[in-house]
Coordinates of N, CA and C in Angstrom, one line a residue:
M25 N -23.4 34.8 13.1 CA -22.2 34.5 14.1 C -21.5 35.9 14.4
P26 N -22.3 35.9 15.6 CA -21.7 37.8 16.3 C -20.1 38.1 15.9
K27 N -19.3 39.4 15.6 CA -17.9 39.4 14.9 C -18.1 40.5 16.2
A28 N -16.6 40.7 16.3 CA -15.5 41.8 17.1 C -14.5 42.0 16.5
Q29 N -14.1 43.4 17.1 CA -13.0 43.3 16.8 C -11.5 42.4 18.0
G30 N -12.0 42.6 19.5 CA -11.4 41.6 20.5 C -10.2 43.2 20.8
V31 N -10.1 42.1 21.7 CA -8.7 43.0 23.0 C -7.5 42.5 22.5
A32 N -6.8 42.9 22.1 CA -4.7 43.0 21.8 C -4.1 42.1 22.6
G33 N -3.7 40.6 22.2 CA -3.5 40.2 23.6 C -4.1 39.2 24.6
A34 N -5.6 39.8 24.4 CA -6.5 38.7 25.3 C -6.7 37.7 24.5
P35 N -7.0 36.1 25.5 CA -7.6 35.1 24.8 C -8.5 35.4 24.0
C36 N -8.6 34.7 22.6 CA -9.7 34.7 21.3 C -10.4 33.8 21.4
W37 N -10.4 31.9 22.1 CA -10.8 31.4 21.2 C -10.3 29.9 22.5
V38 N -10.4 29.0 22.1 CA -9.5 27.8 22.6 C -10.3 26.6 21.3
S39 N -9.1 25.6 20.9 CA -9.4 24.7 19.6 C -9.2 23.6 20.0
L40 N -9.6 22.4 19.3 CA -9.1 21.0 19.2 C -8.5 20.8 18.2
L41 N -6.6 20.3 18.2 CA -6.3 19.8 16.7 C -6.8 18.4 17.0
A42 N -7.9 17.9 16.1 CA -7.9 16.5 16.3 C -7.7 15.8 14.5
R43 N -7.7 14.8 14.8 CA -7.2 13.7 13.7 C -8.3 13.3 13.3
E44 N -9.5 13.1 13.5 CA -10.7 12.5 13.1 C -12.2 13.6 13.7
L45 N -12.9 14.1 12.1 CA -14.0 15.3 13.1 C -15.3 14.3 13.9
T46 N -15.9 13.5 13.2 CA -17.0 12.5 13.7 C -16.1 12.2 14.8
G47 N -15.0 11.7 15.1 CA -14.8 10.5 16.6 C -14.7 11.5 17.8
A48 N -13.8 12.7 17.5 CA -13.7 13.5 18.5 C -14.9 14.4 18.8
Q49 N -16.1 14.9 18.1 CA -16.9 15.4 17.4 C -18.3 14.6 19.1
D50 N -18.3 13.1 19.0 CA -18.8 12.0 19.6 C -18.4 12.0 20.8
F51 N -16.2 11.9 21.1 CA -17.1 11.7 22.6 C -16.7 13.3 22.9
Y52 N -16.3 14.8 22.4 CA -17.0 15.2 23.6 C -18.1 15.4 23.4
G53 N -19.1 15.8 23.2 CA -20.4 15.5 22.4 C -20.8 13.9 23.8
K54 N -20.7 13.0 24.4 CA -21.1 12.7 25.5 C -20.7 13.0 26.8
V55 N -19.2 13.5 26.8 CA -18.9 13.7 28.0 C -19.1 15.2 28.4
L56 N -19.0 16.4 27.2 CA -19.1 17.6 27.8 C -20.9 18.2 27.5
G57 N -21.6 17.2 26.9 CA -22.8 17.3 26.3 C -22.7 18.4 25.3
W58 N -21.9 18.1 24.0 CA -21.9 19.7 23.0 C -22.8 19.6 22.3
T59 N -23.3 20.3 21.5 CA -23.4 20.0 20.0 C -22.5 20.7 19.0
Y60 N -23.2 20.4 17.7 CA -22.0 21.3 16.7 C -22.7 21.9 15.7
R61 N -22.1 22.4 15.3 CA -22.6 23.2 14.0 C -20.9 23.9 13.2
R62 N -21.8 23.8 11.4 CA -20.2 24.1 11.0 C -19.7 25.3 10.8
A63 N -18.7 25.4 11.1 CA -18.4 26.5 11.4 C -17.8 27.7 10.2
G64 N -17.5 27.0 9.4 CA -17.6 28.2 7.6 C -16.1 28.0 7.2
L65 N -15.1 27.0 7.7 CA -14.4 27.1 7.8 C -13.7 25.2 6.5
G66 N -15.5 24.9 6.2 CA -14.4 23.8 5.8 C -15.4 22.5 5.9
D67 N -15.5 21.9 5.5 CA -15.7 20.0 6.3 C -14.9 19.7 7.0
D68 N -13.8 19.8 7.8 CA -12.8 19.6 8.5 C -12.6 20.4 10.4
F69 N -13.7 21.3 9.9 CA -14.2 22.4 11.2 C -15.9 22.9 12.1
S70 N -15.8 22.4 13.1 CA -17.5 22.8 14.0 C -16.6 23.5 14.4
V71 N -17.8 24.0 15.2 CA -18.5 24.9 16.9 C -18.5 24.0 17.7
A72 N -18.7 24.1 18.3 CA -19.4 23.2 19.8 C -19.8 24.2 20.4
L73 N -21.1 23.5 21.2 CA -22.1 24.6 21.4 C -22.6 24.1 23.1
T74 N -22.4 25.4 23.6 CA -23.0 24.5 25.1 C -24.3 25.5 25.3
D75 N -25.5 24.9 25.2 CA -27.2 26.4 24.9 C -27.1 27.4 24.2
G76 N -26.8 26.6 23.8 CA -26.7 27.2 22.6 C -25.2 28.2 22.2
L77 N -25.0 28.7 23.1 CA -23.4 29.4 23.2 C -22.3 28.5 22.5
P78 N -21.2 28.6 21.8 CA -20.0 28.7 21.5 C -18.9 28.3 23.1
V79 N -18.4 27.3 22.7 CA -18.1 26.5 23.5 C -16.2 26.0 23.5
A80 N -16.2 25.9 21.8 CA -14.7 25.5 21.7 C -14.5 25.3 20.1
G81 N -13.7 25.3 19.1 CA -13.4 24.6 17.5 C -13.4 23.3 17.6
I82 N -13.6 22.7 16.5 CA -12.9 21.3 16.7 C -12.4 21.4 15.3
G83 N -11.1 21.2 15.0 CA -10.5 20.7 13.6 C -9.4 19.7 13.4
A84 N -10.4 19.1 11.9 CA -9.5 17.6 12.0 C -8.1 18.3 10.7
L85 N -7.6 18.6 11.9 CA -6.1 19.1 11.4 C -4.7 18.9 11.8
A86 N -4.9 17.5 12.6 CA -3.3 17.0 13.2 C -3.0 16.5 12.5
S87 N -3.2 15.7 11.9 CA -2.4 14.6 11.0 C -1.8 16.0 9.2
S88 N -2.4 16.6 8.9 CA -2.1 17.3 7.6 C -1.2 18.9 8.2
L89 N -0.8 19.4 9.2 CA -0.2 20.3 9.7 C 0.9 19.1 10.5
Q90 N 1.1 18.2 10.8 CA 1.6 17.5 11.6 C 2.1 17.8 13.0
V91 N 0.9 17.9 13.8 CA 1.5 18.5 15.5 C 0.4 17.4 15.7
A92 N 1.0 17.3 17.4 CA 0.2 16.2 18.3 C -1.1 17.0 18.4
V93 N -1.9 15.9 18.8 CA -3.5 15.8 18.9 C -3.3 16.6 20.2
S94 N -4.4 18.0 20.5 CA -4.2 19.2 21.6 C -4.8 19.5 21.5
W95 N -5.6 20.0 23.0 CA -6.2 21.7 23.2 C -5.5 22.7 23.1
T96 N -5.7 23.8 22.6 CA -4.7 25.2 22.2 C -5.6 26.1 22.2
P97 N -4.9 27.2 23.4 CA -5.6 28.9 23.1 C -5.0 29.7 22.6
Y98 N -5.9 30.4 22.0 CA -5.7 31.4 20.5 C -5.9 32.6 21.3
F99 N -4.6 33.7 20.7 CA -4.3 34.9 21.3 C -5.0 36.0 20.8
N100 N -5.4 37.1 20.6 CA -5.7 38.4 19.4 C -4.3 39.0 19.6
V101 N -4.3 38.9 18.0 CA -3.1 40.0 18.1 C -3.5 41.0 16.5
T102 N -2.7 41.9 16.9 CA -3.2 43.0 15.5 C -2.6 42.5 14.0
D103 N -1.4 42.1 14.7 CA -0.6 42.1 13.3 C 0.4 40.6 13.5
V104 N -0.3 38.8 12.7 CA 0.6 37.9 12.8 C 1.6 37.8 12.7
D105 N 2.0 38.8 11.7 CA 3.6 39.2 11.5 C 4.2 39.2 12.5
E106 N 3.7 40.7 12.9 CA 4.7 41.4 14.0 C 4.8 40.1 15.0
A107 N 3.9 40.1 15.7 CA 3.5 38.9 16.6 C 4.1 37.8 16.8
A108 N 4.2 36.9 15.6 CA 5.6 36.4 15.2 C 6.8 35.8 15.9
A109 N 6.8 37.7 15.2 CA 8.2 37.9 15.0 C 8.9 38.5 16.4
R110 N 7.8 38.7 17.3 CA 8.0 38.7 18.7 C 8.7 37.8 19.9
I111 N 7.2 36.2 19.0 CA 7.7 35.2 19.3 C 9.3 35.1 19.1
R112 N 9.5 35.4 18.1 CA 11.2 34.2 17.9 C 12.0 35.6 18.5
E113 N 12.1 36.8 18.7 CA 13.2 37.3 19.2 C 13.3 37.0 20.5
R114 N 12.0 36.7 21.6 CA 12.0 36.1 23.3 C 12.7 34.7 23.0
G115 N 13.2 34.5 21.9 CA 13.4 32.5 22.6 C 12.2 31.7 21.4
G116 N 11.2 31.8 21.7 CA 9.8 31.3 20.9 C 9.9 30.5 19.7
T117 N 9.4 29.9 19.1 CA 9.0 29.2 17.8 C 7.7 29.2 17.1
V118 N 8.0 29.8 15.7 CA 6.7 29.7 15.7 C 6.7 28.4 14.3
G119 N 5.8 27.3 15.1 CA 6.1 26.5 14.0 C 4.9 25.8 12.8
V120 N 4.3 26.5 13.1 CA 2.5 26.6 11.6 C 2.3 27.8 12.0
G121 N 2.7 28.1 10.1 CA 1.7 29.7 9.4 C 2.8 30.5 9.9
P122 N 2.0 31.8 10.4 CA 1.1 32.5 9.6 C -0.2 31.7 8.3
L123 N -1.1 31.0 8.5 CA -2.4 31.0 7.5 C -3.1 31.6 7.8
A124 N -3.9 31.3 6.2 CA -4.9 32.0 6.2 C -5.7 31.8 6.6
F125 N -6.8 32.2 6.6 CA -8.7 31.6 7.0 C -9.3 33.0 6.7
H126 N -10.6 32.5 5.9 CA -11.6 33.5 5.0 C -11.8 34.3 6.5
T127 N -11.5 34.5 7.9 CA -11.7 35.6 8.6 C -10.7 36.2 9.3
G128 N -9.3 35.7 9.2 CA -8.3 35.5 9.5 C -6.7 35.5 9.1
R129 N -6.2 35.8 10.2 CA -4.4 34.8 9.8 C -4.3 33.9 11.1
A130 N -3.8 33.2 11.2 CA -3.0 32.4 12.4 C -2.2 31.4 12.5
A131 N -1.8 31.6 13.9 CA 0.3 30.9 13.9 C -0.7 29.9 14.6
L132 N 0.5 28.6 15.2 CA 0.9 27.8 16.2 C 1.8 28.5 16.8
A133 N 2.2 28.5 17.9 CA 3.7 28.8 18.4 C 4.5 28.2 19.6
V134 N 5.5 28.2 19.8 CA 6.0 27.3 21.2 C 6.4 28.1 21.8
D135 N 6.4 28.5 23.0 CA 6.9 29.2 23.7 C 8.4 29.1 24.8
P136 N 9.2 29.7 24.8 CA 10.6 29.3 25.4 C 10.6 27.8 26.4
D137 N 10.0 27.0 26.8 CA 9.4 26.6 27.5 C 8.8 24.6 27.1
G138 N 8.4 25.8 26.2 CA 8.2 23.8 24.9 C 5.8 24.5 25.6
A139 N 5.8 25.2 26.0 CA 4.1 25.1 25.8 C 3.4 25.8 24.4
V140 N 2.9 25.5 24.1 CA 2.2 25.5 22.7 C 0.9 26.6 23.1
F141 N 0.5 27.7 21.9 CA -0.4 28.4 22.3 C 0.0 28.8 20.3
G142 N -1.6 29.6 20.6 CA -1.8 30.1 18.7 C -1.8 31.4 18.7
I143 N -1.8 32.3 17.6 CA -1.7 33.6 17.8 C -3.0 33.5 16.5
W144 N -4.3 34.6 16.8 CA -5.0 34.9 16.0 C -5.3 36.6 15.7
E145 N -4.9 37.2 13.8 CA -5.3 38.2 14.0 C -7.0 37.9 13.1
G146 N -7.6 38.9 13.5 CA -9.0 39.1 12.3 C -10.3 38.9 13.8
S147 N -11.0 38.9 12.9 CA -12.2 39.0 13.8 C -12.7 37.9 14.5
V148 N -12.9 38.5 16.0 CA -12.8 36.9 17.0 C -14.8 37.3 17.7
R149 N -15.3 36.6 18.0 CA -16.5 36.2 18.2 C -16.6 36.9 19.4
S150 N -17.7 37.9 19.1 CA -18.5 39.0 20.7 C -19.0 37.5 21.8
D151 N -19.2 36.2 20.9 CA -20.2 35.7 22.3 C -19.5 34.4 23.0
W152 N -18.1 34.8 22.7 CA -16.8 33.6 23.3 C -16.4 34.4 24.5
S153 N -16.1 34.6 25.8 CA -15.1 34.6 26.2 C -14.9 34.0 27.7
V154 N -13.5 33.8 28.0 CA -13.0 33.1 29.2 C -14.0 33.4 30.7
G155 N -14.1 31.9 30.9 CA -14.8 32.2 32.5 C -16.2 32.1 32.6
R156 N -16.4 32.8 30.9 CA -18.4 33.2 31.7 C -19.4 32.3 31.2
G157 N -20.1 32.2 31.5 CA -21.3 31.1 31.1 C -21.2 29.2 30.6
S158 N -22.2 28.6 30.6 CA -22.4 27.8 31.2 C -21.4 26.7 30.3
G159 N -20.3 25.8 30.7 CA -19.8 25.0 29.3 C -18.5 26.4 29.5
S160 N -18.3 26.9 29.5 CA -17.0 27.5 29.0 C -15.8 27.7 29.5
A161 N -14.9 27.6 28.9 CA -13.4 27.3 29.2 C -12.2 28.4 30.3
S162 N -11.2 28.0 30.4 CA -10.4 29.0 31.6 C -9.2 28.3 30.6
L163 N -8.6 29.0 31.6 CA -7.1 28.8 31.1 C -5.8 29.1 32.1
E164 N -4.6 27.8 31.6 CA -3.8 27.8 33.1 C -2.5 27.4 32.1
L165 N -1.8 28.4 32.0 CA -0.6 28.0 32.2 C 0.3 27.2 32.8
R166 N 0.7 25.9 32.9 CA 1.8 25.9 34.3 C 3.2 24.8 33.4
T167 N 4.0 26.1 34.0 CA 5.6 26.4 33.4 C 6.4 26.1 34.4
R168 N 7.6 26.3 34.9 CA 8.7 25.9 34.8 C 9.2 26.8 36.1
D169 N 8.7 28.4 35.3 CA 9.2 29.9 36.0 C 7.7 30.6 35.7
A170 N 7.4 30.9 36.4 CA 6.4 31.8 35.7 C 6.4 33.1 35.7
A171 N 7.6 33.8 36.6 CA 8.3 34.9 36.0 C 8.4 35.1 34.4
R172 N 9.5 34.2 34.9 CA 9.8 34.2 33.0 C 8.8 34.3 31.8
A173 N 7.6 33.0 32.2 CA 6.9 32.6 31.6 C 6.4 33.9 31.5
G174 N 5.7 34.9 32.5 CA 5.3 35.8 32.4 C 5.5 37.5 31.4
R175 N 6.9 36.8 31.6 CA 8.2 37.7 30.9 C 7.7 37.9 29.6
F176 N 8.3 36.8 28.7 CA 7.5 35.9 27.8 C 6.6 36.9 26.9
Y177 N 5.8 36.2 27.6 CA 3.8 36.8 26.7 C 3.6 38.6 27.0
S178 N 4.5 38.4 27.9 CA 4.0 40.0 27.6 C 4.4 40.7 26.8
L179 N 5.6 40.6 26.3 CA 6.6 40.8 25.5 C 6.5 40.5 24.2
A180 N 5.7 39.1 24.2 CA 5.8 38.4 22.9 C 4.3 39.2 22.1
L181 N 2.8 39.5 23.3 CA 1.4 39.3 23.0 C 1.2 41.1 23.9
G182 N 2.1 42.1 24.5 CA 2.3 43.1 24.6 C 1.0 43.3 25.8
W183 N 1.2 42.3 27.0 CA 0.6 42.3 28.2 C 1.1 43.5 28.8
Q184 N 0.4 44.5 29.6 CA 1.2 45.3 30.5 C 1.4 45.1 32.4
P185 N 2.1 45.8 32.7 CA 2.9 45.0 33.8 C 1.5 45.5 35.2
E186 N 1.7 45.1 36.1 CA 0.9 45.4 37.1 C 0.4 47.1 37.1
G187 N -0.9 47.3 36.9 CA -1.6 48.8 37.1 C -1.1 49.6 36.2
E188 N -0.3 48.9 35.2 CA 0.0 49.6 33.7 C -1.5 48.9 32.7
G189 N -2.4 49.9 31.9 CA -3.4 49.3 31.1 C -4.9 48.4 31.7
K190 N -5.3 48.3 30.6 CA -6.3 47.6 31.1 C -5.8 45.7 30.5
L191 N -5.1 45.8 29.7 CA -5.2 44.1 30.1 C -3.5 44.4 31.0
R192 N -3.4 43.7 31.5 CA -2.3 43.8 32.3 C -2.0 42.7 33.3
L193 N -1.0 41.9 33.3 CA -0.4 40.9 33.8 C 0.2 41.1 36.3
T194 N -0.7 40.9 36.9 CA -0.4 40.7 38.4 C -0.4 39.9 38.6
R195 N 0.9 39.8 40.3 CA 0.0 38.6 41.6 C -0.5 38.7 42.1
E196 N -0.7 36.9 42.0 CA -1.8 37.1 42.7 C -1.5 35.6 43.6
G197 N -0.1 35.5 45.3 CA -0.1 34.4 46.4 C 1.0 34.1 45.0
D198 N 1.4 32.9 44.8 CA 2.6 32.4 44.1 C 2.0 32.3 42.4
R199 N 1.3 33.0 42.0 CA 0.8 32.6 40.8 C 0.7 34.0 39.9
S200 N 0.8 33.9 38.3 CA 0.3 35.3 38.0 C -1.1 35.4 37.5
V201 N -1.7 36.3 37.4 CA -3.0 36.2 36.4 C -3.4 37.6 35.6
L202 N -3.8 37.7 34.1 CA -3.6 38.0 32.9 C -5.2 38.8 33.3
L203 N -5.2 39.8 33.8 CA -6.7 40.4 33.9 C -7.2 41.3 32.4
D204 N -8.2 41.3 32.4 CA -9.0 43.0 31.9 C -10.1 43.5 32.5
G205 N -9.6 44.2 32.8 CA -10.0 45.4 33.8 C -9.6 44.4 34.9
D206 N -10.6 43.9 35.6 CA -10.8 42.9 36.9 C -11.2 41.4 37.0
E207 N -11.8 41.8 35.5 CA -11.4 40.2 34.6 C -10.0 39.8 34.9
P208 N -10.3 37.7 35.1 CA -9.4 37.5 35.2 C -9.2 36.2 33.7
L209 N -8.5 36.6 33.1 CA -8.6 35.7 31.8 C -7.9 34.6 31.4
A210 N -6.2 34.1 32.6 CA -5.2 33.4 32.0 C -5.2 33.4 33.3
R211 N -3.9 32.1 33.4 CA -3.4 32.3 34.5 C -2.2 31.6 34.2
I212 N -1.1 32.1 35.4 CA 0.4 31.4 35.6 C 1.0 30.3 36.4
S213 N 0.8 29.6 36.5 CA 1.4 28.8 37.7 C 2.7 28.2 37.5
G214 N 3.6 28.4 38.5 CA 4.9 28.1 37.9 C 5.9 27.1 39.2
G215 N 6.6 27.1 38.7 CA 7.7 25.3 40.4 C 7.5 24.5 40.8
A216 N 6.2 23.7 39.6 CA 6.1 22.6 40.4 C 5.9 21.6 38.4
V217 N 6.5 21.4 37.5 CA 6.8 21.0 36.4 C 7.6 20.7 36.4
Q218 N 7.9 19.5 36.4 CA 9.8 19.0 36.5 C 9.8 18.4 34.6
A219 N 11.5 18.5 34.5 CA 12.2 18.2 33.6 C 12.1 16.5 32.8
A220 N 10.4 16.7 32.1 CA 10.7 15.1 32.0 C 9.5 15.1 31.0
P221 N 9.6 13.6 30.6 CA 9.3 13.7 28.4 C 7.6 13.8 28.7
D222 N 6.9 13.4 30.0 CA 5.5 13.0 30.3 C 4.5 14.2 29.9
P223 N 3.9 14.4 28.8 CA 3.1 15.5 28.3 C 2.0 15.7 29.7
Q224 N 1.5 15.1 30.4 CA 1.4 15.9 31.4 C 1.7 16.7 32.2
I225 N 2.8 16.3 32.0 CA 4.2 17.1 33.4 C 4.6 18.6 32.8
R226 N 4.6 18.6 31.5 CA 5.9 19.0 30.4 C 5.0 20.3 30.7
P227 N 5.7 21.8 30.6 CA 4.6 23.1 30.5 C 4.2 23.4 29.2
R228 N 2.0 23.2 29.4 CA 2.0 23.3 28.8 C 0.7 24.3 29.5
W229 N -0.1 24.5 28.0 CA -1.6 25.6 28.7 C -3.0 24.7 29.1
H230 N -3.3 24.6 30.2 CA -4.3 23.8 30.5 C -5.4 24.3 30.3
V231 N -6.6 23.6 29.2 CA -7.9 24.2 29.1 C -8.9 23.4 30.3
H232 N -9.4 24.5 30.8 CA -10.4 23.4 31.8 C -11.5 24.3 31.0
F233 N -12.4 23.1 31.6 CA -14.1 23.5 31.2 C -15.0 23.3 32.2
D234 N -15.8 24.1 32.2 CA -17.0 23.6 33.2 C -17.5 22.9 32.8
V235 N -18.5 21.9 33.7 CA -19.4 20.7 33.8 C -20.2 20.7 35.1
P236 N -21.2 20.4 35.4 CA -22.0 19.9 36.5 C -21.8 19.5 37.6
D237 N -21.3 18.8 37.1 CA -20.8 16.7 37.6 C -19.8 16.1 37.1
V238 N -18.3 16.0 38.4 CA -17.0 15.7 37.5 C -17.2 14.6 37.3
T239 N -17.7 14.1 38.2 CA -17.3 12.0 38.0 C -18.4 12.1 36.7
A240 N -19.5 12.4 37.1 CA -20.7 11.8 36.2 C -19.8 12.1 34.5
A241 N -18.9 13.3 33.8 CA -17.3 13.8 32.8 C -17.0 12.2 33.0
V242 N -15.9 12.0 33.7 CA -15.4 10.8 33.7 C -15.8 9.9 34.0
E243 N -16.9 9.4 34.0 CA -17.2 8.3 33.9 C -17.8 8.0 32.2
S244 N -18.0 8.8 31.8 CA -19.0 9.3 30.8 C -17.7 9.2 29.4
A245 N -16.4 9.4 30.0 CA -15.0 9.8 29.4 C -14.2 8.6 29.6
L246 N -14.0 7.2 30.6 CA -14.1 6.1 30.2 C -14.8 5.1 29.6
A247 N -16.1 5.4 29.4 CA -17.1 4.5 28.9 C -16.6 4.4 27.0
S248 N -15.8 6.1 27.1 CA -16.0 6.5 25.9 C -14.6 6.4 24.8
G249 N -14.0 5.5 25.9 CA -12.5 5.5 25.4 C -11.7 5.9 25.6
G250 N -12.2 7.3 27.0 CA -11.1 8.2 27.3 C -10.3 7.9 28.5
S251 N -9.3 8.6 29.0 CA -8.8 7.8 30.0 C -8.2 9.4 31.6
L252 N -8.4 8.4 32.5 CA -8.3 10.0 33.7 C -6.8 9.6 33.9
V253 N -6.3 11.1 34.1 CA -5.2 11.0 34.3 C -4.9 11.5 35.6
L254 N -5.6 12.8 36.4 CA -5.2 12.8 37.4 C -7.0 13.3 38.3
R255 N -7.5 13.0 39.5 CA -8.1 13.6 40.0 C -7.9 14.6 41.4
S256 N -8.5 15.4 41.6 CA -8.2 16.3 42.8 C -9.0 15.5 43.8
G257 N -8.2 15.7 45.1 CA -8.3 15.1 46.1 C -9.4 16.0 46.9
P258 N -10.2 15.0 48.1 CA -10.9 15.8 48.8 C -11.4 16.7 49.4
S259 N -10.0 17.4 50.0 CA -9.8 18.1 50.1 C -9.4 19.7 49.5
A260 N -9.4 19.5 48.1 CA -9.3 20.2 47.4 C -11.2 21.2 47.6
Q261 N -10.4 22.4 47.1 CA -10.9 24.0 47.0 C -12.2 23.9 45.5
V262 N -11.7 23.1 44.7 CA -11.9 22.5 43.2 C -12.0 21.1 42.5
D263 N -13.6 21.1 42.6 CA -13.3 18.9 42.3 C -12.8 19.1 40.8
E264 N -11.8 19.0 40.7 CA -11.3 18.8 38.6 C -11.1 17.4 38.4
A265 N -10.6 17.1 37.6 CA -10.1 15.8 36.4 C -9.7 16.3 35.3
T266 N -8.0 15.8 35.2 CA -7.7 16.1 34.0 C -8.0 14.3 33.2
L267 N -8.4 14.7 32.1 CA -8.6 13.4 31.1 C -8.0 13.4 30.1
R268 N -7.6 12.2 29.5 CA -6.6 12.4 28.0 C -7.9 11.8 27.1
D269 N -8.4 12.5 26.1 CA -9.1 12.1 24.8 C -8.9 10.5 24.6
P270 N -9.4 10.1 23.4 CA -9.1 8.7 22.8 C -7.8 8.6 22.1
D271 N -7.7 10.0 21.8 CA -6.6 10.1 20.4 C -5.2 10.9 21.1
G272 N -5.4 11.4 22.5 CA -4.2 11.7 23.5 C -4.5 12.7 23.5
A273 N -5.7 13.4 23.6 CA -5.7 15.3 23.7 C -5.7 15.4 25.4
L274 N -5.0 16.4 26.2 CA -5.2 16.6 27.7 C -6.3 18.3 27.3
F275 N -7.2 17.7 28.9 CA -8.6 19.0 29.1 C -8.6 18.4 30.2
T276 N -9.3 19.4 31.2 CA -9.2 19.7 33.0 C -11.2 19.6 32.0
V277 N -11.9 19.1 33.4 CA -13.1 19.3 33.3 C -13.8 20.0 35.1
T278 N -13.8 20.7 35.5 CA -13.8 21.2 36.7 C -15.5 21.7 36.9
A279 N -16.0 21.4 38.6 CA -17.1 22.5 39.4 C -16.8 22.6 40.1
A280 N -16.9 23.8 40.6 CA -17.1 24.3 42.1 C -17.6 23.7 42.6
L281 N -17.3 23.6 44.2 CA -17.8 22.4 45.4 C -18.3 23.7 46.3

């Protein structure tokens, strides 16, 4: 397994906290064409692969950790305890952990508006990166106030202001974009989220997976027990659909038009 130190503050992985591993593997294998191998973290973990390259992790931990079934992005930190303290100081909550794994330590946190994310201290995969390769993942935080969210994550994870440092948060129209050099790593959009209990529209990190055919992915999801939450309109620049897996986890499939 290729390992690297990683860039502090950058996204380093996405993982599904599932209730049952075999069922989740079967669903995403049919919808996204994933294959799997053991993750080296025990029988409840696996790594999803596309074209032999890692895309995401699946861990059957939602019940044992008493958390909702969900897709969660993880951000690399140099010290998980210090990062957890900064999260709390800035109005966030650390709900689970830090927990020790054989390659590092992790914690699950919630930002001040309720979006869940993870932090990871330890070695990271050198063959995984945001938005690159077939079947890759991309990240978008949809929240109430993009500027306020940007300040929270900048202070909690060490993102630098525009024009300062290699990893920096910059403005792009009505959104904020986290850049590693010139490479976009994550986007923050604000203003479109209402104060409602529906998990479809409350603040959350959206995990997008690239697919060659959105319609085929939607049809496969429906046939496999999932549901369609939202489909982009005919005038959209990107064809995408937000889906819910049989256990309720939301994810988005995307294909460039």
